[in-house]
PDB file of C-alpha atoms in Angstrom:
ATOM      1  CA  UNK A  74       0.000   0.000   0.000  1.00  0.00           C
ATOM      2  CA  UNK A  75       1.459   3.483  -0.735  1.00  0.00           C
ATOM      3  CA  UNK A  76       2.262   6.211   1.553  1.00  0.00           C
ATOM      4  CA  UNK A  77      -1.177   8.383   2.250  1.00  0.00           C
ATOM      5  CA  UNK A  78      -1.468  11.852   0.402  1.00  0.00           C
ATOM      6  CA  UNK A  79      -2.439  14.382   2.934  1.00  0.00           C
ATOM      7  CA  UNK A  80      -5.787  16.153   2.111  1.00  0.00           C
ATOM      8  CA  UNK A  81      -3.688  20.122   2.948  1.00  0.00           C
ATOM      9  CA  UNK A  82      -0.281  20.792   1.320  1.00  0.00           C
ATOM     10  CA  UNK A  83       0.844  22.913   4.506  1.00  0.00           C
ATOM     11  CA  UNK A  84       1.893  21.391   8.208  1.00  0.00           C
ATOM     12  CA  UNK A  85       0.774  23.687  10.743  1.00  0.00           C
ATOM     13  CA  UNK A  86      -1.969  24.294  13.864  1.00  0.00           C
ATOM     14  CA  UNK A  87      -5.205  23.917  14.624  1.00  0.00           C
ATOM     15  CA  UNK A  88      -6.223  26.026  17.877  1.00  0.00           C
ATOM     16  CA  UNK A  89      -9.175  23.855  19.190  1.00  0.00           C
ATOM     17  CA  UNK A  90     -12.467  24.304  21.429  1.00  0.00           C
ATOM     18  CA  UNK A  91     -12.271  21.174  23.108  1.00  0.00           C
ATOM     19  CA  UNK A  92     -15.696  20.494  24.556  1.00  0.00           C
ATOM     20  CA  UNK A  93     -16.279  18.931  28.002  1.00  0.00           C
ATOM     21  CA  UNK A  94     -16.771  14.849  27.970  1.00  0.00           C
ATOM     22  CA  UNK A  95     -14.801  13.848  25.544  1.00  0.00           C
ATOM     23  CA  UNK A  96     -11.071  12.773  25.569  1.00  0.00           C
ATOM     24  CA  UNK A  97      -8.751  14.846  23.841  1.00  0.00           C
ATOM     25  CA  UNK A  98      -7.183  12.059  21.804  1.00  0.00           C
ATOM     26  CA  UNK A  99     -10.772  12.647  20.020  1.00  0.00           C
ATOM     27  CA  UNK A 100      -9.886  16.079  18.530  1.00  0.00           C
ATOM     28  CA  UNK A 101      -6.657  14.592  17.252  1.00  0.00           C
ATOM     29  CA  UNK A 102      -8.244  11.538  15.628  1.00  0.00           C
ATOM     30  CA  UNK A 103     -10.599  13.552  13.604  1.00  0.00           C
ATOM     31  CA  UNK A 104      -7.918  16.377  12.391  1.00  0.00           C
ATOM     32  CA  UNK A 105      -5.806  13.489  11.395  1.00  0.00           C
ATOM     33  CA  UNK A 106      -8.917  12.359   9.597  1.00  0.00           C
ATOM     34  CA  UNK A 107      -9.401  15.595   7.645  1.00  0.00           C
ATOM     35  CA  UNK A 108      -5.946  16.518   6.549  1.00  0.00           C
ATOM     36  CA  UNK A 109      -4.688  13.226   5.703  1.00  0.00           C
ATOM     37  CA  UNK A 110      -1.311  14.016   8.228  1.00  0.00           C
ATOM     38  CA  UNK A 111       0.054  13.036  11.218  1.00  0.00           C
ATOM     39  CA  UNK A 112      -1.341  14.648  14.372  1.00  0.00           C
ATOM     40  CA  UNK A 113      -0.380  15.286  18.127  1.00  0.00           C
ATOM     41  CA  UNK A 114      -1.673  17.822  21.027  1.00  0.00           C
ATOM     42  CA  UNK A 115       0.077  19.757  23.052  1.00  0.00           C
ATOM     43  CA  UNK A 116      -1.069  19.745  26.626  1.00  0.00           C
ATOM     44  CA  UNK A 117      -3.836  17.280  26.627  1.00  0.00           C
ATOM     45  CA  UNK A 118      -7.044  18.131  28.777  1.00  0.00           C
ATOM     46  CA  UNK A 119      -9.101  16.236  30.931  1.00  0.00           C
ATOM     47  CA  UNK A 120     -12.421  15.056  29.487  1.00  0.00           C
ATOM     48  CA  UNK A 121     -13.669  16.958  32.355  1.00  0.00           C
ATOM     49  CA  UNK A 122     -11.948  20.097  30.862  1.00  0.00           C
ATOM     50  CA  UNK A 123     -12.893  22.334  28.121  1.00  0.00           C
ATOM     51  CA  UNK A 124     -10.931  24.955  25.778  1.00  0.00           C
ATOM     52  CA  UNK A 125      -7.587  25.392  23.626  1.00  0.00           C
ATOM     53  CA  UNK A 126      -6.266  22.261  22.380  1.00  0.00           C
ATOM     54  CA  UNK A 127      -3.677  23.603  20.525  1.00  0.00           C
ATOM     55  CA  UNK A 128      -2.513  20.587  17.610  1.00  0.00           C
ATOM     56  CA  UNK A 129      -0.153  20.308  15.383  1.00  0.00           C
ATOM     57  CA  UNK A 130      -0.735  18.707  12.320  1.00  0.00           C
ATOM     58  CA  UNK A 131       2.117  17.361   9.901  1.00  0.00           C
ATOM     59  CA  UNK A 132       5.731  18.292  10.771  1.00  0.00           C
ATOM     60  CA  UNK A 133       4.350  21.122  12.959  1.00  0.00           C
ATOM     61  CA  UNK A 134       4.748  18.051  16.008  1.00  0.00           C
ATOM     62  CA  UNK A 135       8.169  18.666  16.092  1.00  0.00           C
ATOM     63  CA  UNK A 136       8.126  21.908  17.451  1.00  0.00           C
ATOM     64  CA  UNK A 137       6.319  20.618  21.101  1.00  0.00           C
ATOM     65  CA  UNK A 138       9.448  20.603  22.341  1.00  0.00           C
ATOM     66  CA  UNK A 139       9.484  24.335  22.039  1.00  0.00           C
ATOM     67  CA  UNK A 140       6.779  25.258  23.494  1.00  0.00           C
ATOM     68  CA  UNK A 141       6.968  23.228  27.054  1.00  0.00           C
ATOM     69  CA  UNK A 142       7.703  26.569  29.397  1.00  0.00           C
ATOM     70  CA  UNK A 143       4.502  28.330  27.823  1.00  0.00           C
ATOM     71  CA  UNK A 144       2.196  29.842  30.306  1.00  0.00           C
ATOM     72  CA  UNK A 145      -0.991  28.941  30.252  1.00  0.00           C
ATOM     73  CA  UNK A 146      -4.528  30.007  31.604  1.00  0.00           C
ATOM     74  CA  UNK A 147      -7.733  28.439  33.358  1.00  0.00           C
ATOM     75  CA  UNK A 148     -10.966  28.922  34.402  1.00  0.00           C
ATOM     76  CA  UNK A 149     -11.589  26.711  37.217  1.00  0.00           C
ATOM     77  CA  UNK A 150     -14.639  26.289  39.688  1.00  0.00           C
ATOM     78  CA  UNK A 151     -13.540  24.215  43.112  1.00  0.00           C
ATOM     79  CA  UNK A 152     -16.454  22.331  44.996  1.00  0.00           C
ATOM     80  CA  UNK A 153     -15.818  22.661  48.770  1.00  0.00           C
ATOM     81  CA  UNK A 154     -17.068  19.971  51.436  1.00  0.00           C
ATOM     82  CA  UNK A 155     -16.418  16.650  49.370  1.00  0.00           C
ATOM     83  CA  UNK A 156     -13.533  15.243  48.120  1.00  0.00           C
ATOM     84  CA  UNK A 157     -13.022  12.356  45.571  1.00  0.00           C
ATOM     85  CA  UNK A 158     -10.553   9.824  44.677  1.00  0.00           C
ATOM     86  CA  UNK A 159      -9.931  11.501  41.136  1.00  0.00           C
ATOM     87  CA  UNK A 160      -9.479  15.189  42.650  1.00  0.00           C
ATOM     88  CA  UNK A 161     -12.966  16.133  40.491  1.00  0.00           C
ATOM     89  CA  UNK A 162     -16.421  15.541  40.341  1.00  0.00           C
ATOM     90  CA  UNK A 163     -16.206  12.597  38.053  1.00  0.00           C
ATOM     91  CA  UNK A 164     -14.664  10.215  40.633  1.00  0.00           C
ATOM     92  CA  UNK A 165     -16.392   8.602  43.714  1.00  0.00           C
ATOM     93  CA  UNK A 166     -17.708  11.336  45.868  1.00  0.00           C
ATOM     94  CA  UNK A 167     -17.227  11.527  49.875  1.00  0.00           C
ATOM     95  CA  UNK A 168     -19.130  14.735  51.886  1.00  0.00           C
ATOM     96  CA  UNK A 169     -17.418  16.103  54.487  1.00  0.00           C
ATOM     97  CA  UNK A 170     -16.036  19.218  55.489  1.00  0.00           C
ATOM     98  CA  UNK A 171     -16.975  22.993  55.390  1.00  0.00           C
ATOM     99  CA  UNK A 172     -17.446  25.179  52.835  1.00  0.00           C
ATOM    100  CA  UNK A 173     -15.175  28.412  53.637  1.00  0.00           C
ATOM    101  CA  UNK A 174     -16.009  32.338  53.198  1.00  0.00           C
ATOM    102  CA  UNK A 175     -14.564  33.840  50.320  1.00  0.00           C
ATOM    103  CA  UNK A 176     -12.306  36.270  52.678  1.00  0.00           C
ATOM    104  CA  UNK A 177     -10.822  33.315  53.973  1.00  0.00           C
ATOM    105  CA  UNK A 178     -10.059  32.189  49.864  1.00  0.00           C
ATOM    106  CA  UNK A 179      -8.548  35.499  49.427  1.00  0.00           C
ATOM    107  CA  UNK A 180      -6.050  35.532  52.210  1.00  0.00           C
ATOM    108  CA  UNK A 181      -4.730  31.727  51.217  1.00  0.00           C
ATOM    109  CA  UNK A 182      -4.458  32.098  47.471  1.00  0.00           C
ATOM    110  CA  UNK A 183      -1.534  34.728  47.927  1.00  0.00           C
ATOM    111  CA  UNK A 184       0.398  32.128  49.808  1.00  0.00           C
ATOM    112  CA  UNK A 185       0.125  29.527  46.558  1.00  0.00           C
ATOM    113  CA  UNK A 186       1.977  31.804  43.902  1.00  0.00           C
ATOM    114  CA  UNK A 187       5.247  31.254  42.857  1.00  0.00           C
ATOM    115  CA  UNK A 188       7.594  28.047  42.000  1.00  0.00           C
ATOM    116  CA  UNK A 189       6.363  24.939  43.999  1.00  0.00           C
ATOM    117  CA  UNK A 190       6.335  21.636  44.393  1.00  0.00           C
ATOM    118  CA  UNK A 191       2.981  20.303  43.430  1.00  0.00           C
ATOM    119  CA  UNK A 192       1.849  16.350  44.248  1.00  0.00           C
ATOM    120  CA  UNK A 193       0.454  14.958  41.121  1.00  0.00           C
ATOM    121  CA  UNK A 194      -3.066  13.032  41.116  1.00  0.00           C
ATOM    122  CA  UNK A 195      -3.003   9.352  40.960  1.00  0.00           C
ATOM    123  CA  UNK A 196      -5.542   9.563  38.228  1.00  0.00           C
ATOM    124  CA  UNK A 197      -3.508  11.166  35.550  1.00  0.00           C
ATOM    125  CA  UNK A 198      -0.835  10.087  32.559  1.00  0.00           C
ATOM    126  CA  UNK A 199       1.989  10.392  34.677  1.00  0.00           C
ATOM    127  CA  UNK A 200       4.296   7.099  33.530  1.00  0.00           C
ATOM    128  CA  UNK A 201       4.913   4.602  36.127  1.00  0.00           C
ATOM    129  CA  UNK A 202       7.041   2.144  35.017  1.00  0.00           C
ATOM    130  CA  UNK A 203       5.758   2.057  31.841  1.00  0.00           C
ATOM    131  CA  UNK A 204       1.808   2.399  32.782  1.00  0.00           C
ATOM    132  CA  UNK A 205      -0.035   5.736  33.297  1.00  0.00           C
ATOM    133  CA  UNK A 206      -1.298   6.546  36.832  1.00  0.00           C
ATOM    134  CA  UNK A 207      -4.715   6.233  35.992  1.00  0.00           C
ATOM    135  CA  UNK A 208      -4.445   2.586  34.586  1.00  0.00           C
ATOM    136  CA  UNK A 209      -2.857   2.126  37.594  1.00  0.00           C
ATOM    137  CA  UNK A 210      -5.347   3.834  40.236  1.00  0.00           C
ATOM    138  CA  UNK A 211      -8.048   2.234  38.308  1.00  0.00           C
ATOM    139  CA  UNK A 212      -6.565  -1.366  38.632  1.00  0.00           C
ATOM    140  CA  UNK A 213      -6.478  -0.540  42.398  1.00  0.00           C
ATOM    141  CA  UNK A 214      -2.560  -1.106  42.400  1.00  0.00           C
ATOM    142  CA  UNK A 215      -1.153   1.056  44.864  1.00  0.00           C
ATOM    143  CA  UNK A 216       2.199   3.747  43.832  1.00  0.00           C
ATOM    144  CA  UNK A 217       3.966   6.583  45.144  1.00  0.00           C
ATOM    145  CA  UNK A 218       4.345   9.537  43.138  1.00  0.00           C
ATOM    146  CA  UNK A 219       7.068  12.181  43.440  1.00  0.00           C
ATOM    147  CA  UNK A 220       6.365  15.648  43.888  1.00  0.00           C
ATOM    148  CA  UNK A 221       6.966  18.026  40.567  1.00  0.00           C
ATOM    149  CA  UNK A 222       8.394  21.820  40.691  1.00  0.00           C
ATOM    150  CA  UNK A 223       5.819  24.076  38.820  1.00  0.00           C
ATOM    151  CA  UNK A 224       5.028  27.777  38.794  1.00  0.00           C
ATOM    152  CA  UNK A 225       1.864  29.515  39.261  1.00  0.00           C
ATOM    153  CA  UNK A 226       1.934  32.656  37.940  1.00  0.00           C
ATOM    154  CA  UNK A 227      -1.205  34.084  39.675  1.00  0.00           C
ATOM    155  CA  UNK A 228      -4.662  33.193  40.878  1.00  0.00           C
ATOM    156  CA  UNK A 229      -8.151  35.471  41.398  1.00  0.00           C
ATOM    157  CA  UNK A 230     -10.879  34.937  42.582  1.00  0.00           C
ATOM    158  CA  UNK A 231     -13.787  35.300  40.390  1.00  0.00           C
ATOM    159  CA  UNK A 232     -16.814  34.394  42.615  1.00  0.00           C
ATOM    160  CA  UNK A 233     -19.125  32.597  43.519  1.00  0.00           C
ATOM    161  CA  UNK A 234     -20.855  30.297  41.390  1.00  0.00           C
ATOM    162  CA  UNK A 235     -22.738  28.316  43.639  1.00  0.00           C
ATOM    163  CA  UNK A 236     -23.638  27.847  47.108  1.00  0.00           C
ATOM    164  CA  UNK A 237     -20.443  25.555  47.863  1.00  0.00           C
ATOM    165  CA  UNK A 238     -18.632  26.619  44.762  1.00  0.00           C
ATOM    166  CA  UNK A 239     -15.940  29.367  43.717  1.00  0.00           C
ATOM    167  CA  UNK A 240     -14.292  30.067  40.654  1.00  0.00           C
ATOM    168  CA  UNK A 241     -10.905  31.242  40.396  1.00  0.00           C
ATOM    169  CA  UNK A 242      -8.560  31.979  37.428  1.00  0.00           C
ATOM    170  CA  UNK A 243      -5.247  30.802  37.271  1.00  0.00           C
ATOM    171  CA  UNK A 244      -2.177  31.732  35.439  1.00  0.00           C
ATOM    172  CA  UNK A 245       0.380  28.900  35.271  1.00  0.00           C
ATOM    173  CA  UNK A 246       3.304  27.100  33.619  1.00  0.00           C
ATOM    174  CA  UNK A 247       3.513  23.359  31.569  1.00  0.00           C
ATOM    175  CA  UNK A 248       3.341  20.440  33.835  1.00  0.00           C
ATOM    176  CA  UNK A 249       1.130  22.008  36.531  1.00  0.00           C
ATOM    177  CA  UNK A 250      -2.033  20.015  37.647  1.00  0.00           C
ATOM    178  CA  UNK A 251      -5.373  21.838  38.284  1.00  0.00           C
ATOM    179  CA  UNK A 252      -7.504  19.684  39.934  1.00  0.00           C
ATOM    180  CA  UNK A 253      -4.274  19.310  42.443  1.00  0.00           C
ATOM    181  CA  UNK A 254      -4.284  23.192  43.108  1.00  0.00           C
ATOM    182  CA  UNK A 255      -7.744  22.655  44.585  1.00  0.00           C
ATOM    183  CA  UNK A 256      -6.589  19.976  46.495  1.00  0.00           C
ATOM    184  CA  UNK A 257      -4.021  22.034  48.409  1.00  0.00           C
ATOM    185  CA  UNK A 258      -6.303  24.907  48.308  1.00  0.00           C
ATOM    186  CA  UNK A 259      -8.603  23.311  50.603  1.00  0.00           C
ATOM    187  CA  UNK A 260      -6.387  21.436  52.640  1.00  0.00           C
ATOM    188  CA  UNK A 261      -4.862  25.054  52.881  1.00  0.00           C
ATOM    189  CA  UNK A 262      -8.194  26.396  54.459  1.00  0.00           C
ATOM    190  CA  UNK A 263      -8.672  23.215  56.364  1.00  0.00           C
ATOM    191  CA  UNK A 264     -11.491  21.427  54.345  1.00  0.00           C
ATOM    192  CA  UNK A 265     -11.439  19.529  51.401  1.00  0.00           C
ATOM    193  CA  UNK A 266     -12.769  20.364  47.729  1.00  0.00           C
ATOM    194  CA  UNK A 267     -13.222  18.890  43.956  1.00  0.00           C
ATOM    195  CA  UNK A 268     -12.810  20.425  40.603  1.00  0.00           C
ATOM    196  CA  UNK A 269     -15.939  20.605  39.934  1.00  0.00           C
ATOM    197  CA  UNK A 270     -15.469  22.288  36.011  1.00  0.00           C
ATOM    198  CA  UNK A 271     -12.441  23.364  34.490  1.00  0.00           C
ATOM    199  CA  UNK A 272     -11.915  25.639  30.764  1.00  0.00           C
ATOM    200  CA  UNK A 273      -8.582  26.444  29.719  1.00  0.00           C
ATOM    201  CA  UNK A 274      -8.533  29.824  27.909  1.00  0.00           C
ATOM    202  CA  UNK A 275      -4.912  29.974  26.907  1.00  0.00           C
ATOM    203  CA  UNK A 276      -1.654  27.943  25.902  1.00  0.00           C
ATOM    204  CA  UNK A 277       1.055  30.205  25.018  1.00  0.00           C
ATOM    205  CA  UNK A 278      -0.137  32.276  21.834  1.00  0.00           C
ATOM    206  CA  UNK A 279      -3.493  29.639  21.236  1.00  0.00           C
ATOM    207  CA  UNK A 280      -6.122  32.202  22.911  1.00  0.00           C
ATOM    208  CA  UNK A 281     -10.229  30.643  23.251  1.00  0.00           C
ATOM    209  CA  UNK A 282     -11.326  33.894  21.406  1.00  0.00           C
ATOM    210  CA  UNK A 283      -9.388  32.484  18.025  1.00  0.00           C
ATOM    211  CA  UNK A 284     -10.532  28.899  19.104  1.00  0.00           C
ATOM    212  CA  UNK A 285     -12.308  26.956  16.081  1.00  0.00           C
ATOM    213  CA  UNK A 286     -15.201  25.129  17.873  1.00  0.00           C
ATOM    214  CA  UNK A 287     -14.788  21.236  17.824  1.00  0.00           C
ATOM    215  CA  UNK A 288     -18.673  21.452  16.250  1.00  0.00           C
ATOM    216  CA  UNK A 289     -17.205  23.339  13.479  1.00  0.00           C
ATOM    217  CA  UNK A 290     -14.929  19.661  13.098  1.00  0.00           C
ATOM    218  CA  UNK A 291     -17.180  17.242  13.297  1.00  0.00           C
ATOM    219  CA  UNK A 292     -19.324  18.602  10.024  1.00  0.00           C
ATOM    220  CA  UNK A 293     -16.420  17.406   8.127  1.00  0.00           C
ATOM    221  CA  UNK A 294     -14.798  20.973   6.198  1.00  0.00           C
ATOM    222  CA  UNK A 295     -13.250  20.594   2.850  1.00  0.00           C
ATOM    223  CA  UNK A 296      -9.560  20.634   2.583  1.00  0.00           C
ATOM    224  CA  UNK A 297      -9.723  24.418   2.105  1.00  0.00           C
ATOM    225  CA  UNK A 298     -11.876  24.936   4.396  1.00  0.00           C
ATOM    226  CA  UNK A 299      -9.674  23.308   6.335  1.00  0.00           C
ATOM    227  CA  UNK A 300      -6.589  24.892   5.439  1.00  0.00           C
ATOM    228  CA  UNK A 301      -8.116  28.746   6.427  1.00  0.00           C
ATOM    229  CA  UNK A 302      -8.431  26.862  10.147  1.00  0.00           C
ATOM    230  CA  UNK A 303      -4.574  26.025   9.682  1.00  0.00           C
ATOM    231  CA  UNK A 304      -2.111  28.370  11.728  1.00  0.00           C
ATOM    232  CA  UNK A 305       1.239  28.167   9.597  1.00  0.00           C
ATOM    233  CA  UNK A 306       3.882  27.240  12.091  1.00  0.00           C
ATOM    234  CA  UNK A 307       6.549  30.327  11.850  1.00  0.00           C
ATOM    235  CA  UNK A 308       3.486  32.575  13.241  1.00  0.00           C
ATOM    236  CA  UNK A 309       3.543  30.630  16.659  1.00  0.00           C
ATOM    237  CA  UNK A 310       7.109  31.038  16.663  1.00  0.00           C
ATOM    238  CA  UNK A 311       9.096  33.992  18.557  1.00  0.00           C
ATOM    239  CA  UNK A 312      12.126  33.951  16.594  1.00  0.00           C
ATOM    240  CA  UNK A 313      13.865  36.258  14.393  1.00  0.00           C
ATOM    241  CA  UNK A 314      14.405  35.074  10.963  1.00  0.00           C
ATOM    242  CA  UNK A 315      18.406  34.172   9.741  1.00  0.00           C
ATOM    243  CA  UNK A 316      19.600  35.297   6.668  1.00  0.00           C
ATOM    244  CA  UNK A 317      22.532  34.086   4.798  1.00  0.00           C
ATOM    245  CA  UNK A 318      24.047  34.964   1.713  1.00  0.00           C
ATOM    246  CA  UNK A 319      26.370  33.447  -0.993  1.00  0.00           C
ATOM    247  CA  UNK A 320      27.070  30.012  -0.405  1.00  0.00           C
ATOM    248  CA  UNK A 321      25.853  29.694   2.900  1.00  0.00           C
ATOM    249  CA  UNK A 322      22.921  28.433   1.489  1.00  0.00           C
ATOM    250  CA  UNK A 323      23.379  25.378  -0.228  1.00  0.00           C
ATOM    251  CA  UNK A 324      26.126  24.577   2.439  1.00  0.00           C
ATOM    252  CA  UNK A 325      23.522  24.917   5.358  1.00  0.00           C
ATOM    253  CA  UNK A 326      21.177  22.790   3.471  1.00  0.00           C
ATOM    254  CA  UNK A 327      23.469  20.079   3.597  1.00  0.00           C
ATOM    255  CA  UNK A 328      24.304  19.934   7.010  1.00  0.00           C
ATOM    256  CA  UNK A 329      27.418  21.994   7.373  1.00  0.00           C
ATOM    257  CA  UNK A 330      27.979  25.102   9.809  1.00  0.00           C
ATOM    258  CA  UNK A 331      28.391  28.090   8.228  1.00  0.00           C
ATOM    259  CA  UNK A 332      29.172  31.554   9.799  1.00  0.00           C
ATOM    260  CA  UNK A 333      26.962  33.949  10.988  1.00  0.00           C
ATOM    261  CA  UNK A 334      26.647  37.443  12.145  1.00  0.00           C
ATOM    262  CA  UNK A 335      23.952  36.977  14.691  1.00  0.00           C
ATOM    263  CA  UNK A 336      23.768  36.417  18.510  1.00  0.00           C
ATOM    264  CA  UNK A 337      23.501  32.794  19.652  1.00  0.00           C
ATOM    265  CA  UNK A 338      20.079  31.772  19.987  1.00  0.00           C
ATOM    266  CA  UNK A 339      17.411  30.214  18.002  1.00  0.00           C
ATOM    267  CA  UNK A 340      16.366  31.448  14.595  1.00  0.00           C
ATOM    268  CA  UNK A 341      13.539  31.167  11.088  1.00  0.00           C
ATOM    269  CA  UNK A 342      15.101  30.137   8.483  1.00  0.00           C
ATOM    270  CA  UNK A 343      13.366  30.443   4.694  1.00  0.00           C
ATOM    271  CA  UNK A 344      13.953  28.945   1.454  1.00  0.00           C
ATOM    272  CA  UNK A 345      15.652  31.038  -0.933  1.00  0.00           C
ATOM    273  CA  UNK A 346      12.311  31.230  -2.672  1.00  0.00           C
ATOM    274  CA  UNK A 347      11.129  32.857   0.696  1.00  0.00           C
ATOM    275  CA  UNK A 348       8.820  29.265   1.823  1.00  0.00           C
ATOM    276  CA  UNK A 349       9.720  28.700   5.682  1.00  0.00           C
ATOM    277  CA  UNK A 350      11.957  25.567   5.575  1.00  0.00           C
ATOM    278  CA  UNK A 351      12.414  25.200   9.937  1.00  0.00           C
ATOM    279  CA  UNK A 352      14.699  26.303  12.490  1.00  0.00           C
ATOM    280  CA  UNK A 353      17.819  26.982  13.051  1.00  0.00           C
ATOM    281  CA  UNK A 354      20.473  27.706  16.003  1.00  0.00           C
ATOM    282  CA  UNK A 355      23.480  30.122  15.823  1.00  0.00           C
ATOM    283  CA  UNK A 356      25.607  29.085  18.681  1.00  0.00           C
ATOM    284  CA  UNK A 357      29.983  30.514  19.046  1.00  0.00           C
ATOM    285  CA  UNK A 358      29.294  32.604  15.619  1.00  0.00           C
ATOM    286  CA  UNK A 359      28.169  29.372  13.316  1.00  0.00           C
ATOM    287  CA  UNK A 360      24.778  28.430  12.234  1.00  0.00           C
ATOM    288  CA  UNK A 361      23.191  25.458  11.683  1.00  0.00           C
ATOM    289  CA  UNK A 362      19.655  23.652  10.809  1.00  0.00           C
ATOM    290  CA  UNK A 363      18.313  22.320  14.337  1.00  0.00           C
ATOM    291  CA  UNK A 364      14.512  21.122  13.048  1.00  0.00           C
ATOM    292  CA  UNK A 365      13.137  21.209   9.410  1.00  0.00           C
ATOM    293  CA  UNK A 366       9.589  21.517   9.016  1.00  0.00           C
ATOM    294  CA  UNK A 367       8.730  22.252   5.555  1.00  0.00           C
ATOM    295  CA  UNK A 368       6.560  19.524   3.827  1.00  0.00           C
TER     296      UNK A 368
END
């Protein structure tokens, strides 16, 4: 059988509207669907969890590795008096403890801001030994997990959204856990507490307002359709572009170092017929190609 022709000619992003109850492996299955190309997430969400799914379709996976220290922003409402074995309302439910005044919130978040070392839940994709935590948890196999350094960059209050229920907006780096924030929230103000709903508004550049709605999706858009959807992958990128001259070219292109003018540091770097090729790094005055992305 021969190699699949992908439906777009361009590798790039899609910035998703996940919706809550479904698993985000589901948005990637269906853009892999419709463009005919490899596809991966970055940052997957809970099925809990709605908002940006940011995914790279084509050679546009490469660049994850780029984009691991992006900030990133929620929308999360924390259920106090009842805690669960998941950290969230979708795992077995136990009642108990009080639900606390919101000037009593106020004066605790303050003291969870900053770099710190954040338990993970049991129920997650953490890799133990080769399984995830939650095929673990689920199997009832009991495992220790090691605490992670994160940062939170801030966290407000927004409200009140029900009678035992608060929302709060948080501002954070990669890695960091949500549902574990309430956790230590509560156990903070000496009660306990689910996530009860969860939206992520932001991943690095992908922003909900320029989200394309998974409904949009699942009605199946043309291939150029689908390629107005696509976000070309030097946009997402905060790089200065390299420029070389002469022969630099055609020796670059074949693997060899060549000099450069610029600082060290990571760079664009174009075709000479101006289409982006990938990236390269200038490091001690030479440059060379780090990641090509061009189909």
């Amino acid at each position: 059988m021969g190699k699949r022709e992908p439906k777009i000619k361009r590798c790039g992003f899609f910035n998703v509207d996940k919706p809550s109850g479904i698993v985000s492996s589901t948005v990637v299955n269906k853009l892999k669907w419709l463009t005919g190309m490899p596809c991966g997430h970055m940052g997957t969400l809970d099925p809990l969890a709605s908002g940006v799914l940011p995914v790279g379709a084509g050679n546009a996976t490469r660049l994850f590795d780029y984009f691991l220290e992006k900030e990133k922003e929620y929308i999360a409402e924390f259920t106090f008096g009842v805690s669960s074995d998941t950290l969230d309302s979708t795992g077995e439910l136990i009642y108990g403890g009080h639900v606390p005044i919101e000037s009593d919130i106020l004066a605790v978040l303050p003291t969870m801001i900053g770099e710190i070392d954040q338990m993970p839940p049991k129920y997650s994709a953490k890799n133990i030994n080769g399984k995830r935590g939650y095929e673990l948890a689920r199997a009832g196999i009991e495992f220790e997990l090691q605490p992670k350094r994160i940062v939170i960059h801030d966290m407000q209050l927004l409200g009140k959204s029900r009678e035992d229920t608060f929302q709060v907006k948080i501002r954070c780096g990669g890695g960091t856990y949500i549902r574990s924030i309430g956790r230590d929230l509560a156990a903070a103000l000496g009660t306990n507490a689910v996530m009860s709903s969860l939206r992520r508004t932001q991943s690095g550049v992908f922003t909900l307002e320029k989200a394309i709605p998974f409904s949009v999706l699942e009605q199946d858009p043309t291939p150029a359709e689908l390629e107005e959807y696509l976000i070309p992958t030097e946009s997402v990128l905060p790089y200065p572009t390299l420029t070389l001259s002469g022969k630099g070219w055609q020796r670059i292109f074949n693997g060899v170092a060549v000099k450069a003018d610029e600082k060290d540091g990571l760079y664009l770097f174009y075709n000479e017929d101006g289409s982006f090729y990938g990236i390269a790094e200038v490091k001690n005055g030479l440059a060379k190609l780090k990641t090509k992305l061009c189909l």
